[in-house]
């Protein structure tokens, strides 16, 4: 979630939030508050009056992207678990 001076962007995972963040940085918009992947219930009381917006994705595309994102994390973690003992023997 990005809280700007006059609006709130609700960032849902795998829906282009980092692209929105890049636009905010490039346009030098003033961020008031930032917390990654928080929903509407987590908006601080003093900002609840602001307009809110978000982006959504085709559900099938979202699940495919979500699956491969987490699969990549799992594979990387398994690789590191195998590689770390080997690397320790080299030092």
Backbone as a ProteinNet text record, in pm:
[ID]
protein_1_A
[PRIMARY]
XXXXXXXXXXXXXXXXXXXXXXXXXXXXXXXXXXXXXXXXXXXXXXXXXXXXXXXXXXXXXXXXXXXXXXXXXXXXXXXXXXXXXXXXXXX
[TERTIARY]
84.7	0	89.6	58.7	127.3	23.7	50.1	-38.2	31.3	-32.1	19.2	-57	-30.8	-96.9	-248.2	-296.1	-439.7	-504.7	-431.1	-488.6	-409.9	-470.2	-407.2	-404.8	-288.9	-276.7	-265.6	-361	-357.9	-286.5	-172.9	-90	-118.7	-178.3	-200.7	-91.2	-44.3	69.6	47.7	154.1	157.6	61.2	38.7	-50.9	16.1	148.9	219	251.2	255	279.7	414.6	516.1	648.5	653	572.2	561.9	499	395.9	333.4	435.1	511.1	613.5	716.3	758.1	852.4	794.4	665.8	600.3	597.8	567	564.6	702.7	807.6	944.2	979	947	982.9	911.1	785.9	708.9	732.8	816.6	853.1	730.2	633.5	515.7	554.2	502.7	538.3	460.9	537.8	476.2	460.8	343.8	319.8	346.7	310.2	320.1	330.7	405.9	423.5	427.3	352.4	356.5	319.9	408.4	388.4	277.4	191.5	86.1	-9	-51.5	-151.7	-285.3	-391.9	-524.4	-593.6	-717.3	-796.1	-815.2	-818.6	-838.2	-716.5	-603	-480.1	-452.7	-545.2	-525.5	-533.1	-430.6	-436.1	-557.8	-614.6	-739.1	-732.8	-619.8	-610.9	-611.4	-599.1	-597.9	-720.2	-813.2	-927.9	-1019.4	-1011.8	-1096.9	-1045.5	-922	-863.4	-921	-918.8	-962.4	-864	-914.5	-830.6	-839.4	-727.6	-729.7	-635.1	-656.1	-573.4	-584.4	-508.3	-517.3	-544.1	-616.9	-640.5	-595.2	-585.6	-542	-643.3	-637.8	-714.4	-677.7	-776.6	-744.3	-652.4	-670.7	-585.2	-439.9	-418.2	-282.3	-220.6	-303.8	-254	-205.5	-284.2	-244.5	-119.4	-108.3	12	134.3	124.2	234.8	269.3	169.7	190	259.2	214.1	273.2	421.5	453.7	592.5	681.1	625.8	702.1	742.2	647	677.2	757.2	737.5	816.8	963.5	988.3	1124.5	1189.4	1113.1	1166.2	1200.1	1111.7	1133.4	1257.7	1272.2	1387	1515.6	1513	1630.6	1669.6	1569.7	1596.3	1657.4	1604.8	1660.9	1803.8	1829.4	1962.7	2060.2	2018.1	2104.9	2130.8	2030.1	2049.6	2152.8	2157.2	2255.4	2392.5	2393.5	2518	2592	2521.2	2586.2	2688.9	2659	2761.9	2887	2866	2978.2	3064.3	2999.6	3074.8	3151.1	3096.1	3164	3294.2	3299.2	3420.4	3532.1	3495.9	3595.9	3661.5	3597.9	3652.5	3737.9
-116.4	0	123.1	215.1	344.2	449.6	529.5	641.4	766.7	830.4	955.4	1069.7	1191.2	1304.9	1304.3	1256.5	1265.4	1133.4	1021.8	892.7	778.2	660.9	540.5	435.6	377	265.2	137.3	47.7	-82	-180	-229.8	-318.6	-463.8	-535.3	-678	-753.1	-858.4	-934.3	-978	-963.6	-1006.3	-927.7	-799.3	-717.8	-589.9	-587.3	-472.8	-361.6	-391.6	-289.8	-223.2	-296.9	-235.2	-138.6	-161.1	-64.2	64.8	52.2	170.8	244.2	168.8	229.4	306.4	248.9	318.6	449	447.9	570.2	675.1	632.5	725.2	788.4	706.5	759.6	855	815.8	900.3	1033.5	1032.8	1157.1	1235	1177.6	1242.4	1278	1184.6	1203.9	1178	1257.1	1245.3	1129.5	1031.9	921.5	963.6	940.9	971.3	847.4	730.9	606.7	490.9	387.9	272.2	145.8	46.8	-85.4	-182.4	-276.9	-365.3	-466.8	-485.2	-588.2	-582.2	-465.1	-451.8	-415	-466.1	-441.8	-321.8	-306.6	-190.4	-181.1	-294	-291.7	-236.2	-229.5	-180.3	-32.5	37.4	180.4	253.1	331.8	407.4	500.3	515.5	591.6	731	799.4	937.6	947.9	834.1	836.4	769.2	721.4	646.9	730.8	860.4	947.1	961.5	921.1	938.5	839.4	878.9	788.6	675	557.8	438.1	382.6	322.6	254.3	135.4	43.4	-75.7	-130.8	-233.9	-304.3	-451.4	-513.6	-656.7	-723.8	-854.7	-932.2	-1039.7	-1088.7	-1207.2	-1315.2	-1378.7	-1475.5	-1589.2	-1639.2	-1748	-1701.2	-1586.3	-1531.9	-1505.2	-1456.9	-1428.4	-1556.1	-1664.4	-1791.2	-1849.9	-1840.7	-1890.4	-1811.5	-1679.2	-1595.5	-1624.3	-1636.7	-1665.1	-1800	-1901.9	-2034.5	-2031.5	-1973.7	-1973.8	-1886.1	-1779	-1696	-1779.3	-1852.2	-1932.7	-2057.8	-2111.9	-2226.7	-2186.3	-2067.7	-2016.3	-2000.1	-1950.6	-1935.8	-2073.4	-2171.1	-2304.9	-2368	-2360	-2418.8	-2350.5	-2218.3	-2144.3	-2185.5	-2203.1	-2242.4	-2382.5	-2475.8	-2610.9	-2609.2	-2525.8	-2513.9	-2460	-2358	-2300.8	-2400.8	-2479.2	-2579.4	-2684.1	-2715.8	-2811.2	-2745.7	-2620.2	-2552.4	-2500.7	-2457.3	-2396.9	-2487.3	-2614.9	-2699.4	-2713.2	-2720.8	-2729.7	-2603.8	-2487.7	-2361.6	-2346.8	-2396.6	-2387.1	-2469.1	-2578	-2658.5	-2585.6	-2490.3	-2416.7	-2304.7	-2262.5	-2146.6	-2189.7
0	0	0	-88.3	-90.9	-57.2	41.8	72.3	23.6	-72.7	-127.5	-61.6	-102.9	-39.3	-58.7	-173.1	-201.2	-242.3	-236.3	-274.9	-214.6	-219	-166.1	-276.7	-298.1	-391.8	-309.5	-327.5	-261	-351.9	-308.5	-389.7	-353.3	-447.8	-429.9	-503.5	-442.9	-494.9	-639.8	-721	-860.8	-950.7	-920.4	-1002.9	-1053.5	-1058.8	-1116.1	-1018	-891.3	-790.1	-801.2	-843.8	-856	-974	-1074.4	-1184.7	-1134.5	-1051.5	-992.3	-904.6	-826.6	-741.3	-825.3	-939.3	-1028.4	-1080.6	-1115.4	-1163.9	-1053.3	-930.8	-817.7	-798.7	-809.8	-795.3	-908.5	-1032.9	-1148.1	-1145.6	-1105	-1101	-973	-885.4	-758.6	-674.7	-672.3	-588.5	-443.5	-355.4	-214.2	-150.7	-99.2	-26.2	118.8	172.3	312.6	396.4	343.2	419.9	322.9	359.2	271.5	355.3	314.3	374.9	263.4	235	120.7	145	46.5	43.6	162.6	200.6	305.4	241.2	296.4	241.7	303.5	264.9	304	455.5	523.8	669.9	742.5	675.6	738.5	713.2	649.5	624.9	759.1	792.5	917.6	920.4	1036.5	1053.6	991.3	1004.2	955	802	731.3	584.5	522.6	602.1	549.2	460.8	468.2	387.3	243.2	216.8	83.5	-17.2	-144.4	-252.4	-264.6	-301.4	-313.9	-454.3	-499.4	-627.5	-622.5	-715.2	-724	-865	-892.9	-1019.5	-991.1	-1082	-1070.1	-1198.4	-1195.9	-1311.1	-1341.1	-1462.2	-1497.1	-1395.7	-1329.6	-1223.1	-1268.3	-1388.9	-1435.6	-1445.8	-1507.7	-1520	-1383.3	-1289.4	-1155.5	-1088.4	-1097.3	-1034.3	-1099.6	-1230.9	-1299.4	-1252.5	-1249.1	-1204.9	-1059.8	-975.1	-833.6	-814.8	-889.6	-879.8	-916.2	-1032.6	-1076.5	-987.9	-932.1	-838.4	-717	-659.5	-541	-575.7	-692.4	-736.2	-749.5	-801.3	-815.4	-677.6	-580.2	-444.1	-387	-406.2	-352.6	-414.7	-545.4	-615.1	-570.5	-559.6	-515.8	-373.4	-288	-150.1	-143.8	-223.4	-226	-278.3	-379	-436.1	-331.6	-258.4	-155.8	-44.6	-7.1	98	55.8	-71.7	-122.3	-135	-177.4	-209.2	-85.5	15.4	132.3	200.2	227.7	289.6	202.2	71.8	-20.7	-13.9	-13.3	-8.6	122	230.7	360.9	359.6	282.4	276.1	202	119.3	40	119.7	227.3	301.7	418
[MASK]
+++++++++++++++++++++++++++++++++++++++++++++++++++++++++++++++++++++++++++++++++++++++++++

